Coordinates of C-alpha atoms and ligand atoms in Angstrom, one line a residue:
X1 CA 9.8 -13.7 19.0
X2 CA 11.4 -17.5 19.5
X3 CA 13.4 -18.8 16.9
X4 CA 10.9 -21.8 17.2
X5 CA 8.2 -19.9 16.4
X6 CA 9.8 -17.8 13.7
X7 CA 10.8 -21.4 12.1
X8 CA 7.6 -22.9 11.9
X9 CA 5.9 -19.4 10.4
X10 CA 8.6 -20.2 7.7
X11 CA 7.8 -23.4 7.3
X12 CA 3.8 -23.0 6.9
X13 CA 4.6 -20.1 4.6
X14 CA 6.6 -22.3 2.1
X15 CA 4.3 -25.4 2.3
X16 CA 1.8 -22.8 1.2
X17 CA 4.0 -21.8 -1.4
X18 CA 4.8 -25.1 -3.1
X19 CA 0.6 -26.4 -2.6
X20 CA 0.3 -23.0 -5.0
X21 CA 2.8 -23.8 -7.2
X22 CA 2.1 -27.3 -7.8
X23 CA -1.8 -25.8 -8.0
X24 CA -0.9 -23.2 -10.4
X25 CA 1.3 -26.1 -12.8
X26 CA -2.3 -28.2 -12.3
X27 CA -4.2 -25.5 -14.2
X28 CA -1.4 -24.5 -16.9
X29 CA 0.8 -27.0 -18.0
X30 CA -0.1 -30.6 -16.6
X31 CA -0.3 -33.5 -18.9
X32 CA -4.1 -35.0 -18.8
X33 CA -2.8 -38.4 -17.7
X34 CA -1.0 -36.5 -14.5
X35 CA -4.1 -35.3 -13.2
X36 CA -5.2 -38.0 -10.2
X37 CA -1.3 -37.9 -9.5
X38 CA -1.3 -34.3 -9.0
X39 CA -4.3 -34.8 -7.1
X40 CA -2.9 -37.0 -4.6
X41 CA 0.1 -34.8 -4.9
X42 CA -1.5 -32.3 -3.7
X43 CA -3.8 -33.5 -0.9
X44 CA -0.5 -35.2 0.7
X45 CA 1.1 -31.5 1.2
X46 CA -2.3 -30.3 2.4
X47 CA -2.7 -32.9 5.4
X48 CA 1.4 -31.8 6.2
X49 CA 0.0 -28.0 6.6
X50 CA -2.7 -29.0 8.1
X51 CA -1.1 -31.5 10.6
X52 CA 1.7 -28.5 11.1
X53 CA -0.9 -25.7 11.3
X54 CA -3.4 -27.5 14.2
X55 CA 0.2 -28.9 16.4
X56 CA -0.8 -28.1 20.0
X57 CA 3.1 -26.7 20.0
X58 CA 2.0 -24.3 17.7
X59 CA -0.8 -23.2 19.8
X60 CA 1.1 -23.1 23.2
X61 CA 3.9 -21.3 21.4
X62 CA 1.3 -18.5 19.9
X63 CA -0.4 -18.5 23.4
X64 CA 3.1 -17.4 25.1
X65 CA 4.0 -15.4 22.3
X66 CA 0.8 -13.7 23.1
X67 CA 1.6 -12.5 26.5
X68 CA 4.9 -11.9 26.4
X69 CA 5.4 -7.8 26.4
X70 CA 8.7 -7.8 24.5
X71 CA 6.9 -8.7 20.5
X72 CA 7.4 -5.5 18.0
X73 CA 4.1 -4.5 16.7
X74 CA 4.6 -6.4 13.6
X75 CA 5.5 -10.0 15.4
X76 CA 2.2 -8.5 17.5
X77 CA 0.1 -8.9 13.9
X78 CA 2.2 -12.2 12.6
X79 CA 0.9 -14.0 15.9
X80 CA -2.3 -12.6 15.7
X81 CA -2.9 -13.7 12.2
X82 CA -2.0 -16.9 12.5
X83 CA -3.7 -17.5 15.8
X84 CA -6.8 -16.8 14.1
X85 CA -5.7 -19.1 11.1
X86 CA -5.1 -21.9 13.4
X87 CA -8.1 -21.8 15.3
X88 CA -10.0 -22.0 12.2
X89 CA -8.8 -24.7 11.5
X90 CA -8.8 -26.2 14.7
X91 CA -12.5 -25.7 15.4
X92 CA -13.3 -27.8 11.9
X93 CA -13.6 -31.4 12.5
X94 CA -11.0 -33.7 10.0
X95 CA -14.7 -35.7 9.7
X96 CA -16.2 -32.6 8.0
X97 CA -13.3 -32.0 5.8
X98 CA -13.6 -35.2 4.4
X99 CA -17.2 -35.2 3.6
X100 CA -16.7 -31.8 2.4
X101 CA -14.0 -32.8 -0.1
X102 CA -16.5 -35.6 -1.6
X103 CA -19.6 -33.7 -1.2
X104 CA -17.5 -31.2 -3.6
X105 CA -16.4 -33.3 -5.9
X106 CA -20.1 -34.9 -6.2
X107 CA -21.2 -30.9 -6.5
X108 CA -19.1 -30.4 -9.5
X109 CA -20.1 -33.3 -11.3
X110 CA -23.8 -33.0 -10.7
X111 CA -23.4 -28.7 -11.5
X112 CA -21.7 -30.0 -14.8
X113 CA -24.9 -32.2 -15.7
X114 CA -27.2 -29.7 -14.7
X115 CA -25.5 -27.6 -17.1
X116 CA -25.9 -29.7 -19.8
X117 CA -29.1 -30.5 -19.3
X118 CA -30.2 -26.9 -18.6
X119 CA -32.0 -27.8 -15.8
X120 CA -31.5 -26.9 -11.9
X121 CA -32.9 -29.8 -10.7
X122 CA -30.1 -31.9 -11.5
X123 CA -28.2 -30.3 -9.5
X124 CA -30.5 -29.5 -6.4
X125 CA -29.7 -32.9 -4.2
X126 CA -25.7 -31.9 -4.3
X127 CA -26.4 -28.9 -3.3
X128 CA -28.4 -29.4 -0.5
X129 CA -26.2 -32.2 0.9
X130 CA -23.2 -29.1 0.3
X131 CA -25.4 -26.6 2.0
X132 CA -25.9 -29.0 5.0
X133 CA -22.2 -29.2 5.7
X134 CA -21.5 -25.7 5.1
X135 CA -24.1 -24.9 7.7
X136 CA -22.3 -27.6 10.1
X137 CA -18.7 -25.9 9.6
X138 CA -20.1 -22.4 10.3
X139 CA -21.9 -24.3 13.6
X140 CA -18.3 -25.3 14.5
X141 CA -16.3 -22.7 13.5
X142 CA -18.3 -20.5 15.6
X143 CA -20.6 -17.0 14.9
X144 CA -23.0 -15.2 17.1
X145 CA -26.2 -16.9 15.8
X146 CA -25.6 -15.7 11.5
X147 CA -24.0 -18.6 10.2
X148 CA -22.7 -16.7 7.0
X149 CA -20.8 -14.7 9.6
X150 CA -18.4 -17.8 10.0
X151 CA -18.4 -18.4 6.1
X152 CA -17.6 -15.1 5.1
X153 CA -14.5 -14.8 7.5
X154 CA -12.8 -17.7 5.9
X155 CA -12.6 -14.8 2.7
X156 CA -13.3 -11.6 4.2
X157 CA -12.0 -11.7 7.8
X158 CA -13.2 -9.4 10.2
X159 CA -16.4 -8.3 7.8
X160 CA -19.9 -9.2 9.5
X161 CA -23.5 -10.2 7.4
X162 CA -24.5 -6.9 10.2
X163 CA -22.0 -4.2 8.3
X164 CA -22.6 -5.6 4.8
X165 CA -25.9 -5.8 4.5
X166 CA -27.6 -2.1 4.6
X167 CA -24.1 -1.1 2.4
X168 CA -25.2 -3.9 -0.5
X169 CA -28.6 -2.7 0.1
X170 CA -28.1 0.6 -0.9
X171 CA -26.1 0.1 -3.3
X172 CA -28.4 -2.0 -5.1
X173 CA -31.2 0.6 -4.4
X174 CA -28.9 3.1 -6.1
X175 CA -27.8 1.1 -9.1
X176 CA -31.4 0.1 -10.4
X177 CA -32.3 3.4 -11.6
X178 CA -28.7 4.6 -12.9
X179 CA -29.0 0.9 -15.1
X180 CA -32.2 1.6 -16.5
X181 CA -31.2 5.2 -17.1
X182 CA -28.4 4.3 -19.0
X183 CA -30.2 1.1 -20.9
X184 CA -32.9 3.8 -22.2
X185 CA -30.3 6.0 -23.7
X186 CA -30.2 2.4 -26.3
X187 CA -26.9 2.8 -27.3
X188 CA -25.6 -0.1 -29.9
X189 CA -23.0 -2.1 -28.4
X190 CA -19.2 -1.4 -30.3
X191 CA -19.0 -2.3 -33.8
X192 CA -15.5 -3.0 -33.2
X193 CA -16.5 -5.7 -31.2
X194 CA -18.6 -7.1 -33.9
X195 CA -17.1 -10.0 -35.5
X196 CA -13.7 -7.9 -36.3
X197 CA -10.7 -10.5 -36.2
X198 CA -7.9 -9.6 -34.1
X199 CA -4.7 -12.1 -34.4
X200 CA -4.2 -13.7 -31.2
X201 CA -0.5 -13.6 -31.2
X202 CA -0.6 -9.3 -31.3
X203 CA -2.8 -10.1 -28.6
X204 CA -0.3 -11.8 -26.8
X205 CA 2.3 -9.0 -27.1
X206 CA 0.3 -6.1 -26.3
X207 CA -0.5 -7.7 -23.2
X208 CA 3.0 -8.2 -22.5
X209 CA 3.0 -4.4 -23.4
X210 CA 0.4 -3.6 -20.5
X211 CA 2.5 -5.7 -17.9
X212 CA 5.4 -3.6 -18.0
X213 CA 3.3 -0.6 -18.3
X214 CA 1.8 -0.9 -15.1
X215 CA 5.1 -2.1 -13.6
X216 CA 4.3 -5.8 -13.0
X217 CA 7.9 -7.3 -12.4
X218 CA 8.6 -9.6 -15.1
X219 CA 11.6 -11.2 -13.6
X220 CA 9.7 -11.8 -10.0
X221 CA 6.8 -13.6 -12.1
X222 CA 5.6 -14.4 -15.0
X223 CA 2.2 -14.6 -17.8
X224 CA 1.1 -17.6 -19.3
X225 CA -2.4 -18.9 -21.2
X226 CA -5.6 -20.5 -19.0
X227 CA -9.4 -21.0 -19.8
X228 CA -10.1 -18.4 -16.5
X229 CA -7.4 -16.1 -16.1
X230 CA -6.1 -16.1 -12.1
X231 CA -3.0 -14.9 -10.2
X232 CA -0.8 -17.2 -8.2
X233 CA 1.6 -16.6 -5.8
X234 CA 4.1 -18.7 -4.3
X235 CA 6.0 -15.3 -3.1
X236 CA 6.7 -12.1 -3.7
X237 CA 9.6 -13.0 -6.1
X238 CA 7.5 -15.4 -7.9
X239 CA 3.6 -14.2 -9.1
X240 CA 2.0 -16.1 -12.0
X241 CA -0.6 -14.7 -13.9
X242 CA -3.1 -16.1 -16.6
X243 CA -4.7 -14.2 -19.4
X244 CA -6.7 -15.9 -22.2
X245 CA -6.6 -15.2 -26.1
X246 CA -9.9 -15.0 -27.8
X247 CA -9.3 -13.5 -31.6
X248 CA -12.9 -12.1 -31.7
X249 CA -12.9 -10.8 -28.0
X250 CA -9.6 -9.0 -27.8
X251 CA -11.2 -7.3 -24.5
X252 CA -11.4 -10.2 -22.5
X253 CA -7.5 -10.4 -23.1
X254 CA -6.4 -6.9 -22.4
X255 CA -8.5 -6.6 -19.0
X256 CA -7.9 -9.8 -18.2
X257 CA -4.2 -9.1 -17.9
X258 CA -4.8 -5.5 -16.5
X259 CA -7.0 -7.3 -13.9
X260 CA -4.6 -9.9 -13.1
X261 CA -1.9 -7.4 -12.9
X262 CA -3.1 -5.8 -10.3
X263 CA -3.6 -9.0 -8.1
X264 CA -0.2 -9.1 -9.1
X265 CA 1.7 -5.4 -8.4
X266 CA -0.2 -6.6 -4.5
X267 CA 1.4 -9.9 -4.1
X268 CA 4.9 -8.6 -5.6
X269 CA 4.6 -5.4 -3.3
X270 CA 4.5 -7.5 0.1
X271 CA 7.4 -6.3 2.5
X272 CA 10.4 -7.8 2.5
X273 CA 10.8 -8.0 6.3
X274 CA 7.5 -9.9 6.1
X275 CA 8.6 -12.6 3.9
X276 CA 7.7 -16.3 4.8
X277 CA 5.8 -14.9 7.6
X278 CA 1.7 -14.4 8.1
X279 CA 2.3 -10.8 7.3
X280 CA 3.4 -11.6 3.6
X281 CA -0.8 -12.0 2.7
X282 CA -4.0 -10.3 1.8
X283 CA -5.8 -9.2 4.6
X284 CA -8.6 -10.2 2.6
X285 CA -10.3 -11.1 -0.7
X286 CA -12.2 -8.1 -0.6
X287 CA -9.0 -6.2 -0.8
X288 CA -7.1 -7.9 -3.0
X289 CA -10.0 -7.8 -5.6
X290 CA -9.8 -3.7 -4.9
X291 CA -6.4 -3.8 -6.6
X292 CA -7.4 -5.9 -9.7
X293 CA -10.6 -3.7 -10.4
X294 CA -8.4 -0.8 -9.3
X295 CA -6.2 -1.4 -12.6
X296 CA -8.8 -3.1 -14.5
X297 CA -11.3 -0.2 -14.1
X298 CA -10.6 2.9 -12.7
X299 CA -7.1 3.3 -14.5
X300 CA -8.0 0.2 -17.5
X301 CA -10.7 1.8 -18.8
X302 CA -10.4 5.3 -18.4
X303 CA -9.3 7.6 -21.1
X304 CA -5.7 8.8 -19.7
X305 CA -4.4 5.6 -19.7
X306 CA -5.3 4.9 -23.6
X307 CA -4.6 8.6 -24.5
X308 CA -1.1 6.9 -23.8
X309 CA -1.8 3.4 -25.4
X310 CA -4.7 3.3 -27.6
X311 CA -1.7 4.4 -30.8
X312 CA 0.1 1.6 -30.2
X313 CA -3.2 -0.8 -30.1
X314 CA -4.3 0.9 -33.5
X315 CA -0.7 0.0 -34.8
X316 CA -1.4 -3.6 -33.9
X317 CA -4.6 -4.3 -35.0
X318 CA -4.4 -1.6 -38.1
X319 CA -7.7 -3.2 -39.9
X320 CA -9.8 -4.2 -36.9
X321 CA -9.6 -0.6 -35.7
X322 CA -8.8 1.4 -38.7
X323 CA -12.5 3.1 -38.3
X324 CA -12.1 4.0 -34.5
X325 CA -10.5 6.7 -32.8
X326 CA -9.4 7.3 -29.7
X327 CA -13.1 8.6 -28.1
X328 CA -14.8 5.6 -29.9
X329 CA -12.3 3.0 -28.0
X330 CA -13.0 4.7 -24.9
X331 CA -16.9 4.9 -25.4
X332 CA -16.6 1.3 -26.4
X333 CA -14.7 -0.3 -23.5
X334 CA -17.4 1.4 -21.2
X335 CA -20.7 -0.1 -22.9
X336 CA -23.4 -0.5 -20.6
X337 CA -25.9 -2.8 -21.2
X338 CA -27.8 -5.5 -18.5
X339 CA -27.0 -9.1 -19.2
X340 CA -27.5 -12.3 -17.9
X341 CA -23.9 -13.5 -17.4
X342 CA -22.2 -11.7 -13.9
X343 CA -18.3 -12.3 -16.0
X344 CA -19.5 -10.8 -19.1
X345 CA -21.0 -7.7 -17.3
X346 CA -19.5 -4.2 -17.5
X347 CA -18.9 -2.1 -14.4
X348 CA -22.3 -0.7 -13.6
X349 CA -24.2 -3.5 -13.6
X350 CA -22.4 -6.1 -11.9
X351 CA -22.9 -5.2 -8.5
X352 CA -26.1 -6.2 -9.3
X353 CA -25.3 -10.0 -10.2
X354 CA -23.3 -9.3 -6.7
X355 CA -26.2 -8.2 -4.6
X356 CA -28.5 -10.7 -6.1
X357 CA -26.0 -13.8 -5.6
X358 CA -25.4 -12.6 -1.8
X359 CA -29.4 -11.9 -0.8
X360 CA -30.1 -15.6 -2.1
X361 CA -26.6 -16.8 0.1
X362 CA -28.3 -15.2 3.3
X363 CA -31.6 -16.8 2.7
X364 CA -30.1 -20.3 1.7
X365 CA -28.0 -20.0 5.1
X366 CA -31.1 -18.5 7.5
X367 CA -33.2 -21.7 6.1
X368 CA -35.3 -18.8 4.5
X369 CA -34.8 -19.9 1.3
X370 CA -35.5 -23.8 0.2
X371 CA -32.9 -25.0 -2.2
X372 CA -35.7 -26.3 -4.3
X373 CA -37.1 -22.2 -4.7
X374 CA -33.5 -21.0 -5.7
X375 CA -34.0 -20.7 -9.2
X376 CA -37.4 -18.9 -9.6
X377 CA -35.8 -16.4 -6.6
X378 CA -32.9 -16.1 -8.8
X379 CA -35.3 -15.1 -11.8
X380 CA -37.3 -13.2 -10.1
X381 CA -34.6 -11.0 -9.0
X382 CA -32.8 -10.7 -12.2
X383 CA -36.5 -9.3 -13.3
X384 CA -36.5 -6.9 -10.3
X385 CA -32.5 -5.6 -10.6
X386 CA -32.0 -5.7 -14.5
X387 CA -35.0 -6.5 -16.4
X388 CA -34.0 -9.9 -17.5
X389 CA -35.1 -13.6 -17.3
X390 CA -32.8 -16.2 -18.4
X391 CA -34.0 -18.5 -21.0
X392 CA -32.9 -21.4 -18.9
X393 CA -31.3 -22.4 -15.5
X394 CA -27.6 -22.5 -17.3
X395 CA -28.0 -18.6 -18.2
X396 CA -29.6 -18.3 -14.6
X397 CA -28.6 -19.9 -11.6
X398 CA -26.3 -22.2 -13.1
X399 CA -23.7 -20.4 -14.3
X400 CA -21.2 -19.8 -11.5
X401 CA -19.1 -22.6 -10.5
X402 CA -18.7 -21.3 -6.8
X403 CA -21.8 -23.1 -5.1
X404 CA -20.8 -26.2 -7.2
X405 CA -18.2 -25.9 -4.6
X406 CA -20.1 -25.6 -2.1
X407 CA -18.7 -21.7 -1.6
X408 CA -20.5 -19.3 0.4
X409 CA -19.6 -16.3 1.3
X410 CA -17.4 -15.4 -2.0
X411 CA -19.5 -13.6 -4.1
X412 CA -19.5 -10.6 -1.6
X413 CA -15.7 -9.7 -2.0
X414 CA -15.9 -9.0 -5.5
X415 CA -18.8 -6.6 -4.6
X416 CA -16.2 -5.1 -1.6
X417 CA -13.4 -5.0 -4.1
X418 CA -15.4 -3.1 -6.6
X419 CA -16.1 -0.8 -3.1
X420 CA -12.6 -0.3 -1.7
X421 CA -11.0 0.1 -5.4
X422 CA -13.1 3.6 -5.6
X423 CA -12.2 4.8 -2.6
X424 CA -8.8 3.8 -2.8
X425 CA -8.9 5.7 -6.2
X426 CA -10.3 8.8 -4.8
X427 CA -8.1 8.9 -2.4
X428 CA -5.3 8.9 -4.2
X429 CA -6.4 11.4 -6.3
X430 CA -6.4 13.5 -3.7
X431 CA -2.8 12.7 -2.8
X432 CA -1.6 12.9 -6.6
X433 CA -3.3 15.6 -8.0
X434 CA -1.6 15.3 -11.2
X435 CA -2.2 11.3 -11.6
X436 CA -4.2 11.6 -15.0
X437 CA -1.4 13.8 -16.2
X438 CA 1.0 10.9 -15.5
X439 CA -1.2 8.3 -17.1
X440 CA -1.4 10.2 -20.0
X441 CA 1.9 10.2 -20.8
X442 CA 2.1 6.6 -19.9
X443 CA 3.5 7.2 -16.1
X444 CA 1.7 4.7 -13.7
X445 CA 4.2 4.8 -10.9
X446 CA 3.3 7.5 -9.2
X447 CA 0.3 5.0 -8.5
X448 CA 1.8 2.8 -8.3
X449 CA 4.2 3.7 -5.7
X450 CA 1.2 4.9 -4.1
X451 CA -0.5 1.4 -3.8
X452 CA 2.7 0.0 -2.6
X453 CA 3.1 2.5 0.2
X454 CA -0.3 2.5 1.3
X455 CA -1.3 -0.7 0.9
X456 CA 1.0 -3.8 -0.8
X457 CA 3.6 -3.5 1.6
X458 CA 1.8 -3.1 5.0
X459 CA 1.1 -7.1 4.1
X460 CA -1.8 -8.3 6.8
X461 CA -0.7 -5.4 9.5
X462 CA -4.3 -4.5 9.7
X463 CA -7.9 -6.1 8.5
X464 CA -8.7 -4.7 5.0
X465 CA -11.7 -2.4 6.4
X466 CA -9.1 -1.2 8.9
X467 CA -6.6 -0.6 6.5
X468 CA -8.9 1.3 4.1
X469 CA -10.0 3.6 6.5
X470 CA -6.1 4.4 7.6
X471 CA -5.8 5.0 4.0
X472 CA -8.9 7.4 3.2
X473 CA -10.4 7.7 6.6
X474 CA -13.3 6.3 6.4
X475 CA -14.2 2.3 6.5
X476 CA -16.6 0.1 4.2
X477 CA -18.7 2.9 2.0
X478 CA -20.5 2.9 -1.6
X479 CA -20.1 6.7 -2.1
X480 CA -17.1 7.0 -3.6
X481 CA -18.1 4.2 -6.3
X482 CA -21.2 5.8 -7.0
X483 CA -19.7 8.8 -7.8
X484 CA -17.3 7.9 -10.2
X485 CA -20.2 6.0 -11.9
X486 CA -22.1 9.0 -12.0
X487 CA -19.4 10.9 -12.9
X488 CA -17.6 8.8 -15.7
X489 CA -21.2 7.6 -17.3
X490 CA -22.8 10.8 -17.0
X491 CA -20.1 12.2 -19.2
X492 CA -20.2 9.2 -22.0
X493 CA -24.0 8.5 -21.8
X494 CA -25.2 12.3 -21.7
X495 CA -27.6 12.1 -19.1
X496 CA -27.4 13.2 -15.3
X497 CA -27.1 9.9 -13.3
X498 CA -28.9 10.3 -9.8
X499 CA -28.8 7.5 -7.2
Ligands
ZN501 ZN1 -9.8 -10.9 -9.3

């Protein structure tokens, strides 16, 4: 590859960096009074990537690049990633990102309102007007007549409303009955959980704890505080991650930093050969959520991994947990119950909130849905999948900020991540026989070295269903989920879960 070429990849990659970095400081650490600066601050190094990415130089250097037969198969990926990159953002018109930009900022304010005043009709008008321009940016970036095609490639490239579809189906057709199967077992939620005050500060450190436990480099990145816990990445030397303290929810701390640990362990694990170039990334959202549920779930709350730490935890919080043991923890972290809120819900019901969120999408892009019939849809499906109504449009419709953006297409990849972090799972179960073993005596890199081999360090060599299927051999599929669920709740529920 030209040393043109190479330069520039460098030079996108590093804009990207600082536009995180100065993103990540925005949410952490900025002084109130510093906000409209940073804003500006920001937009400024986001019209100098843009102007950068769309160059026609860039394009004719890709296009050569492209035909020339002397490119290593990795330099092959690197141009083919960012050709498709580019064009994205070539086919949308500077007009529409403008209109966009306002039309969010109006969405957030009116979502805020609407909020407030429990009512979805507040809101409605800056929706539609959001919806409208969505549709026109899936027009231009281009699809083959299912405009959510073109939304959900800007998050899930490569991944088609035609593939998705009859897998979210049947998983939802699956998870209705195991719900209600486990809901009529009525078991109380954790007393534990009940009130019990546990100081935020012990919090802090056993979170610290779990970092190193599951390897996260501490001197290639870092933990601080935020209202919604993220991950940030400037590059792999320097990963930020959020957790939040809540002294009567110690959960929301401890999985919040297992879950944004293993966004993490992904972003430090790119390969150093791919550093500054296109191949230093996700390949998609999807995938990068399957390593965050991966940790959060599959290892996080599983009973190896707290054989290992669950003495410590009682050691910190002596009083809060002096009554529970080891099986009670376990059984506790794994409550199942339906509820209204998609953040607050535990593992088998939130593909649910998923598959509800992503049918109403569809309709709302196929004009088969009117914005104005969004919240008694949304109800009526919450009856149909778990049982509940919402008292009002704040516990319903309202409560994710993503359309407020104006986002479509999102909601899916958390459903794909829960998908892909199962198989990934069983998978390497069947390569590390002895991985519960390890986690029981507090050993995660085996795993972990795992992960990195199969996945973290081949970077964006392959589109995530392609790289899952190199990994397990087999693409997109909701068996291997379904059977841990089956499995793992079976077992703590007593019943036989079919479905
Ligand atoms: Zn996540």
């Amino acid at each position: 590859m030209d040393t043109w070429l190479r330069s520039r990849m460098h030079e996108l990659s590093d804009l990207h960096g600082v536009i995180n970095l100065a993103a990540w400081d925005r949410e952490v650490y900025l002084p109130a009074k510093a906000a409209p600066a940073r804003a500006q601050q920001l937009s400024t190094l986001h019209a100098l990537h843009h102007e950068r990415l769309v160059d026609p130089r860039l394009g004719d250097a890709l296009a050569r690049a492209g035909e020339s037969g002397d490119l290593t198969p990795d330099e092959q990926a690197m141009v083919r990633v960012l050709t498709r990159e580019r064009e994205r953002a070539v086919r949308m018109p500077a007009r529409l990102v403008t209109a966009l930009a306002a039309a969010q900022g109006e969405g957030i304010q009116a979502w805020r309102e609407a909020r407030e005043a429990k009512s979805f009709a507040r809101f409605q008008p800056a929706l539609a007007a959001l919806l409208a321009l969505r549709r026109e940016q899936a027009d231009a970036q281009g699809h083959d007549g299912e405009r959510y095609d073109a939304l959900l490639e800007g998050f899930e490239p490569g991944m088609r409303v035609q593939r998705l579809t009859p897998v979210l189906t049947a998983l939802r057709d699956a998870l209705i009955p195991m719900v209600a199967a486990l809901a009529s077992v009525r078991r109380p939620p954790p007393a534990f959980l009940d009130g019990r005050a546990y100081d935020t500060d012990r919090q802090w450190r056993f979170t610290m704890r779990l970092l190193k436990a599951v390897g996260f480099d501490l001197e290639a990145g870092r933990q601080d505080l935020s209202i919604h816990p993220f991950t940030n990445a400037q590059h792999a030397h320097d990963v930020r991650l959020t957790t939040r303290l809540d002294a009567a929810h110690p959960l929301s701390a401890l999985f919040g930093t297992l879950h944004e640990a293993g966004h993490g362990l992904y972003e430090q694990g790119f390969a150093t050969e791919h550093q500054r170039t296109p191949l230093a990334a996700v390949p998609s959202m999807g995938l990068h959520e399957s390593q965050s549920r991966l940790w959060e779930n599959l290892v996080g709350r599983g009973r190896p991994f707290w054989a290992h730490h669950f003495p410590a935890l009682k050691e910190a919080f002596p009083q809060a947990l002096a009554d529970v043991d080891l099986d009670g923890f376990h059984a506790g972290i794994n409550h199942v119950a339906p509820s209204l809120i998609r953040v607050e819900a535990d593992e088998v019901t939130y593909n649910l909130h998923i598959v509800l969120r992503y049918e109403l999408e569809l309709a709302l892009l196929r004009d088969e849905l009117p914005v104005s019939e969004l919240p008694s849809a949304w109800n009526e499906r919450m009856r149909r999948y778990l049982g509940l109504t919402p008292p009002d449009d704040t516990q319903g419709v309202l409560q994710d900020i993503h359309w407020a953006w104006g986002e479509w297409g999102y909601f899916p990849t958390y459903a794909l991540g829960n998908l892909y972090a199962a198989s990934l799972h069983a998978a390497a179960v069947r390569a590390l026989p002895e991985l519960d073993a390890h986690l029981e005596r507090g050993d995660t890199s085996t795993l972990r070295g795992w992960l990195h081999a199969q996945v973290h360090s081949q970077g964006f060599r392959l589109p995530a269903e392609e790289r899952v299927r190199a990994v397990t051999g087999e693409g997109l599929t909701d068996r291997d989920f379904l059977q841990y669920l089956r499995a793992k709740y079976g077992a703590l529920y007593g019943v036989t879960l079919k479905g």
